[in-house]
Amino acid sequence: MSKHTVKITVNGEAHTREVEARLLLVHFIREELGLTGTHIGCDTTSCGACTVSLDGRAVKSCTVFAAQADGASVETIEGVAVGGKLHPLQEGFWEKHGLQCGFCTPGMIISARHLLSKNASPTDDEIRHGISGNLCRCTGYNKIVEAIQYAAAKLRDEAAAKKGA
């Protein structure tokens, strides 16, 4: 099996590793780096539990080889909170009970964060479309949508406060 040296920045920290050509990014993140917040759910791209941000785009890391991410910047759920302070999406999932078992939550948050970076005031339908690549078997999605609306409002308030300062 051929090997490749990859340099990938994950959550702001640069990592260089020699990897097999067939190593998936999800396995690189979990096994090489020990970041287990990115979940493996289906291995068929159906569930979205492995969603990460790759150069600012939400992608299912089970569909990307680590070698394809060479030179890229990846953000996992572990990189979302800053300085021990929950991101508004994480806070929203907590406050609005947008999680039950929590297995889908990291992928949902990464997908929702991508959505909110493009649309600060999404409708419920836009949120449902934005997270449509992520499956939840517990909540029925209503609380997830409420959590994302909570975060969107909080992010808009924070942006307005920064403008006014």
PDB file of C-alpha atoms in Angstrom:
ATOM      1  CA  MET A   1       0.000   0.000   0.000  1.00  0.00           C
ATOM      2  CA  SER A   2       1.370   3.422  -0.888  1.00  0.00           C
ATOM      3  CA  LYS A   3       1.985   5.972   1.825  1.00  0.00           C
ATOM      4  CA  HIS A   4       1.712   9.744   1.697  1.00  0.00           C
ATOM      5  CA  THR A   5       2.994  12.441   4.004  1.00  0.00           C
ATOM      6  CA  VAL A   6       0.166  14.823   4.846  1.00  0.00           C
ATOM      7  CA  LYS A   7       0.176  18.165   6.580  1.00  0.00           C
ATOM      8  CA  ILE A   8      -3.255  18.993   7.939  1.00  0.00           C
ATOM      9  CA  THR A   9      -4.177  21.770  10.329  1.00  0.00           C
ATOM     10  CA  VAL A  10      -6.848  20.550  12.729  1.00  0.00           C
ATOM     11  CA  ASN A  11      -8.507  23.002  15.108  1.00  0.00           C
ATOM     12  CA  GLY A  12      -5.652  25.453  14.507  1.00  0.00           C
ATOM     13  CA  GLU A  13      -2.872  22.966  15.223  1.00  0.00           C
ATOM     14  CA  ALA A  14      -0.632  21.698  12.398  1.00  0.00           C
ATOM     15  CA  HIS A  15      -0.112  17.926  12.142  1.00  0.00           C
ATOM     16  CA  THR A  16       2.230  16.024   9.844  1.00  0.00           C
ATOM     17  CA  ARG A  17       1.790  12.284   9.478  1.00  0.00           C
ATOM     18  CA  GLU A  18       2.626   9.528   7.049  1.00  0.00           C
ATOM     19  CA  VAL A  19      -0.622   7.796   6.121  1.00  0.00           C
ATOM     20  CA  GLU A  20      -1.790   5.014   3.852  1.00  0.00           C
ATOM     21  CA  ALA A  21      -3.405   6.248   0.657  1.00  0.00           C
ATOM     22  CA  ARG A  22      -6.759   4.693   1.610  1.00  0.00           C
ATOM     23  CA  LEU A  23      -6.987   6.193   5.129  1.00  0.00           C
ATOM     24  CA  LEU A  24     -10.194   8.170   5.457  1.00  0.00           C
ATOM     25  CA  LEU A  25     -10.125  11.608   7.052  1.00  0.00           C
ATOM     26  CA  VAL A  26     -12.517  10.440   9.794  1.00  0.00           C
ATOM     27  CA  HIS A  27     -10.033   7.715  10.793  1.00  0.00           C
ATOM     28  CA  PHE A  28      -7.121  10.174  10.632  1.00  0.00           C
ATOM     29  CA  ILE A  29      -8.972  12.506  13.007  1.00  0.00           C
ATOM     30  CA  ARG A  30     -10.030   9.781  15.436  1.00  0.00           C
ATOM     31  CA  GLU A  31      -7.100   7.352  15.337  1.00  0.00           C
ATOM     32  CA  GLU A  32      -4.096   9.475  14.428  1.00  0.00           C
ATOM     33  CA  LEU A  33      -5.084  12.569  16.405  1.00  0.00           C
ATOM     34  CA  GLY A  34      -7.275  11.053  19.129  1.00  0.00           C
ATOM     35  CA  LEU A  35     -10.137  13.490  18.525  1.00  0.00           C
ATOM     36  CA  THR A  36     -13.148  11.267  19.067  1.00  0.00           C
ATOM     37  CA  GLY A  37     -15.894  13.886  18.871  1.00  0.00           C
ATOM     38  CA  THR A  38     -16.169  13.202  15.152  1.00  0.00           C
ATOM     39  CA  HIS A  39     -18.291  10.072  15.091  1.00  0.00           C
ATOM     40  CA  ILE A  40     -18.439   7.133  12.715  1.00  0.00           C
ATOM     41  CA  GLY A  41     -22.047   6.188  12.223  1.00  0.00           C
ATOM     42  CA  CYS A  42     -22.778   4.447   8.970  1.00  0.00           C
ATOM     43  CA  ASP A  43     -19.708   4.295   6.706  1.00  0.00           C
ATOM     44  CA  THR A  44     -22.052   5.010   3.777  1.00  0.00           C
ATOM     45  CA  THR A  45     -22.290   8.849   3.861  1.00  0.00           C
ATOM     46  CA  SER A  46     -25.902   8.630   5.016  1.00  0.00           C
ATOM     47  CA  CYS A  47     -25.851   9.799   8.634  1.00  0.00           C
ATOM     48  CA  GLY A  48     -23.570  12.870   8.831  1.00  0.00           C
ATOM     49  CA  ALA A  49     -22.145  11.931  12.251  1.00  0.00           C
ATOM     50  CA  CYS A  50     -18.649  12.386  10.803  1.00  0.00           C
ATOM     51  CA  THR A  51     -19.247  15.933   9.493  1.00  0.00           C
ATOM     52  CA  VAL A  52     -16.303  18.310   9.878  1.00  0.00           C
ATOM     53  CA  SER A  53     -15.385  21.663   8.406  1.00  0.00           C
ATOM     54  CA  LEU A  54     -12.792  21.299   5.635  1.00  0.00           C
ATOM     55  CA  ASP A  55     -11.468  24.655   4.462  1.00  0.00           C
ATOM     56  CA  GLY A  56     -14.737  26.238   5.593  1.00  0.00           C
ATOM     57  CA  ARG A  57     -17.089  23.703   4.000  1.00  0.00           C
ATOM     58  CA  ALA A  58     -19.112  21.135   5.903  1.00  0.00           C
ATOM     59  CA  VAL A  59     -18.088  17.703   4.592  1.00  0.00           C
ATOM     60  CA  LYS A  60     -18.636  14.132   5.640  1.00  0.00           C
ATOM     61  CA  SER A  61     -15.153  13.026   6.629  1.00  0.00           C
ATOM     62  CA  CYS A  62     -15.957   9.429   5.700  1.00  0.00           C
ATOM     63  CA  THR A  63     -15.993  10.575   2.053  1.00  0.00           C
ATOM     64  CA  VAL A  64     -12.555  12.207   2.047  1.00  0.00           C
ATOM     65  CA  PHE A  65      -9.180  10.508   2.108  1.00  0.00           C
ATOM     66  CA  ALA A  66      -6.663  12.030   4.503  1.00  0.00           C
ATOM     67  CA  ALA A  67      -4.316  12.457   1.524  1.00  0.00           C
ATOM     68  CA  GLN A  68      -6.964  14.641  -0.149  1.00  0.00           C
ATOM     69  CA  ALA A  69      -6.921  16.923   2.889  1.00  0.00           C
ATOM     70  CA  ASP A  70      -3.162  17.533   2.617  1.00  0.00           C
ATOM     71  CA  GLY A  71      -2.575  21.257   3.136  1.00  0.00           C
ATOM     72  CA  ALA A  72      -6.124  21.827   4.315  1.00  0.00           C
ATOM     73  CA  SER A  73      -7.598  23.269   7.467  1.00  0.00           C
ATOM     74  CA  VAL A  74     -10.047  21.053   9.336  1.00  0.00           C
ATOM     75  CA  GLU A  75     -12.255  21.967  12.244  1.00  0.00           C
ATOM     76  CA  THR A  76     -13.885  19.315  14.391  1.00  0.00           C
ATOM     77  CA  ILE A  77     -16.391  19.665  17.208  1.00  0.00           C
ATOM     78  CA  GLU A  78     -13.438  19.913  19.612  1.00  0.00           C
ATOM     79  CA  GLY A  79     -12.474  23.214  17.947  1.00  0.00           C
ATOM     80  CA  VAL A  80     -15.891  24.869  18.149  1.00  0.00           C
ATOM     81  CA  ALA A  81     -15.791  26.083  21.770  1.00  0.00           C
ATOM     82  CA  VAL A  82     -13.255  28.857  22.305  1.00  0.00           C
ATOM     83  CA  GLY A  83     -11.449  29.397  25.587  1.00  0.00           C
ATOM     84  CA  GLY A  84     -13.765  27.047  27.426  1.00  0.00           C
ATOM     85  CA  LYS A  85     -16.812  29.073  26.339  1.00  0.00           C
ATOM     86  CA  LEU A  86     -19.470  27.159  24.432  1.00  0.00           C
ATOM     87  CA  HIS A  87     -20.264  28.313  20.920  1.00  0.00           C
ATOM     88  CA  PRO A  88     -23.857  29.609  20.654  1.00  0.00           C
ATOM     89  CA  LEU A  89     -24.782  26.435  18.749  1.00  0.00           C
ATOM     90  CA  GLN A  90     -23.487  24.239  21.546  1.00  0.00           C
ATOM     91  CA  GLU A  91     -25.316  26.424  24.044  1.00  0.00           C
ATOM     92  CA  GLY A  92     -28.480  26.259  21.928  1.00  0.00           C
ATOM     93  CA  PHE A  93     -28.414  22.463  21.800  1.00  0.00           C
ATOM     94  CA  TRP A  94     -28.105  22.481  25.591  1.00  0.00           C
ATOM     95  CA  GLU A  95     -30.703  25.169  26.310  1.00  0.00           C
ATOM     96  CA  LYS A  96     -33.302  24.018  23.793  1.00  0.00           C
ATOM     97  CA  HIS A  97     -32.817  20.290  24.389  1.00  0.00           C
ATOM     98  CA  GLY A  98     -31.644  19.692  20.825  1.00  0.00           C
ATOM     99  CA  LEU A  99     -29.897  16.500  21.811  1.00  0.00           C
ATOM    100  CA  GLN A 100     -30.834  13.281  23.465  1.00  0.00           C
ATOM    101  CA  CYS A 101     -28.244  10.583  22.988  1.00  0.00           C
ATOM    102  CA  GLY A 102     -25.820  13.145  21.495  1.00  0.00           C
ATOM    103  CA  PHE A 103     -24.392  10.870  18.816  1.00  0.00           C
ATOM    104  CA  CYS A 104     -25.473  13.095  15.912  1.00  0.00           C
ATOM    105  CA  THR A 105     -24.823  16.367  17.733  1.00  0.00           C
ATOM    106  CA  PRO A 106     -21.215  17.054  16.620  1.00  0.00           C
ATOM    107  CA  GLY A 107     -22.122  16.636  12.949  1.00  0.00           C
ATOM    108  CA  MET A 108     -25.322  18.645  13.381  1.00  0.00           C
ATOM    109  CA  ILE A 109     -23.408  21.512  14.995  1.00  0.00           C
ATOM    110  CA  ILE A 110     -20.758  21.588  12.263  1.00  0.00           C
ATOM    111  CA  SER A 111     -23.451  21.536   9.548  1.00  0.00           C
ATOM    112  CA  ALA A 112     -25.483  24.220  11.330  1.00  0.00           C
ATOM    113  CA  ARG A 113     -22.403  26.371  11.779  1.00  0.00           C
ATOM    114  CA  HIS A 114     -21.763  26.206   8.043  1.00  0.00           C
ATOM    115  CA  LEU A 115     -25.394  27.155   7.384  1.00  0.00           C
ATOM    116  CA  LEU A 116     -25.234  30.129   9.770  1.00  0.00           C
ATOM    117  CA  SER A 117     -21.989  31.351   8.199  1.00  0.00           C
ATOM    118  CA  LYS A 118     -23.926  31.711   4.921  1.00  0.00           C
ATOM    119  CA  ASN A 119     -27.329  32.720   6.309  1.00  0.00           C
ATOM    120  CA  ALA A 120     -27.562  34.567   9.625  1.00  0.00           C
ATOM    121  CA  SER A 121     -31.373  34.459   9.702  1.00  0.00           C
ATOM    122  CA  PRO A 122     -32.504  31.123   8.303  1.00  0.00           C
ATOM    123  CA  THR A 123     -36.114  30.045   8.290  1.00  0.00           C
ATOM    124  CA  ASP A 124     -37.075  26.733   9.853  1.00  0.00           C
ATOM    125  CA  ASP A 125     -37.271  25.220   6.361  1.00  0.00           C
ATOM    126  CA  GLU A 126     -33.799  26.537   5.487  1.00  0.00           C
ATOM    127  CA  ILE A 127     -32.441  25.012   8.683  1.00  0.00           C
ATOM    128  CA  ARG A 128     -34.058  21.674   7.901  1.00  0.00           C
ATOM    129  CA  HIS A 129     -32.521  21.786   4.435  1.00  0.00           C
ATOM    130  CA  GLY A 130     -29.134  22.841   5.856  1.00  0.00           C
ATOM    131  CA  ILE A 131     -28.977  19.842   8.188  1.00  0.00           C
ATOM    132  CA  SER A 132     -30.641  17.415   5.801  1.00  0.00           C
ATOM    133  CA  GLY A 133     -27.411  15.425   5.415  1.00  0.00           C
ATOM    134  CA  ASN A 134     -27.446  14.617   9.120  1.00  0.00           C
ATOM    135  CA  LEU A 135     -29.684  11.997  10.671  1.00  0.00           C
ATOM    136  CA  CYS A 136     -31.005  12.003  14.214  1.00  0.00           C
ATOM    137  CA  ARG A 137     -32.777   8.967  15.530  1.00  0.00           C
ATOM    138  CA  CYS A 138     -33.870  10.508  18.837  1.00  0.00           C
ATOM    139  CA  THR A 139     -35.279  14.026  18.695  1.00  0.00           C
ATOM    140  CA  GLY A 140     -37.628  14.368  15.743  1.00  0.00           C
ATOM    141  CA  TYR A 141     -35.668  17.486  14.687  1.00  0.00           C
ATOM    142  CA  ASN A 142     -38.012  20.126  16.162  1.00  0.00           C
ATOM    143  CA  LYS A 143     -35.721  20.769  19.129  1.00  0.00           C
ATOM    144  CA  ILE A 144     -32.677  20.790  16.835  1.00  0.00           C
ATOM    145  CA  VAL A 145     -34.293  23.485  14.688  1.00  0.00           C
ATOM    146  CA  GLU A 146     -35.126  25.467  17.848  1.00  0.00           C
ATOM    147  CA  ALA A 147     -31.511  25.124  19.011  1.00  0.00           C
ATOM    148  CA  ILE A 148     -30.198  26.461  15.706  1.00  0.00           C
ATOM    149  CA  GLN A 149     -32.689  29.368  15.774  1.00  0.00           C
ATOM    150  CA  TYR A 150     -31.509  30.124  19.324  1.00  0.00           C
ATOM    151  CA  ALA A 151     -27.897  30.201  18.132  1.00  0.00           C
ATOM    152  CA  ALA A 152     -28.730  32.309  15.084  1.00  0.00           C
ATOM    153  CA  ALA A 153     -30.406  34.928  17.276  1.00  0.00           C
ATOM    154  CA  LYS A 154     -27.517  34.930  19.735  1.00  0.00           C
ATOM    155  CA  LEU A 155     -24.948  35.283  16.947  1.00  0.00           C
ATOM    156  CA  ARG A 156     -26.924  38.173  15.413  1.00  0.00           C
ATOM    157  CA  ASP A 157     -27.083  39.881  18.833  1.00  0.00           C
ATOM    158  CA  GLU A 158     -23.324  39.414  19.318  1.00  0.00           C
ATOM    159  CA  ALA A 159     -22.628  40.846  15.836  1.00  0.00           C
ATOM    160  CA  ALA A 160     -24.866  43.848  16.542  1.00  0.00           C
ATOM    161  CA  ALA A 161     -23.151  44.461  19.883  1.00  0.00           C
ATOM    162  CA  LYS A 162     -19.728  44.428  18.187  1.00  0.00           C
ATOM    163  CA  LYS A 163     -20.931  46.946  15.603  1.00  0.00           C
ATOM    164  CA  GLY A 164     -22.239  49.216  18.335  1.00  0.00           C
ATOM    165  CA  ALA A 165     -19.039  49.064  20.403  1.00  0.00           C
TER     166      ALA A 165
END
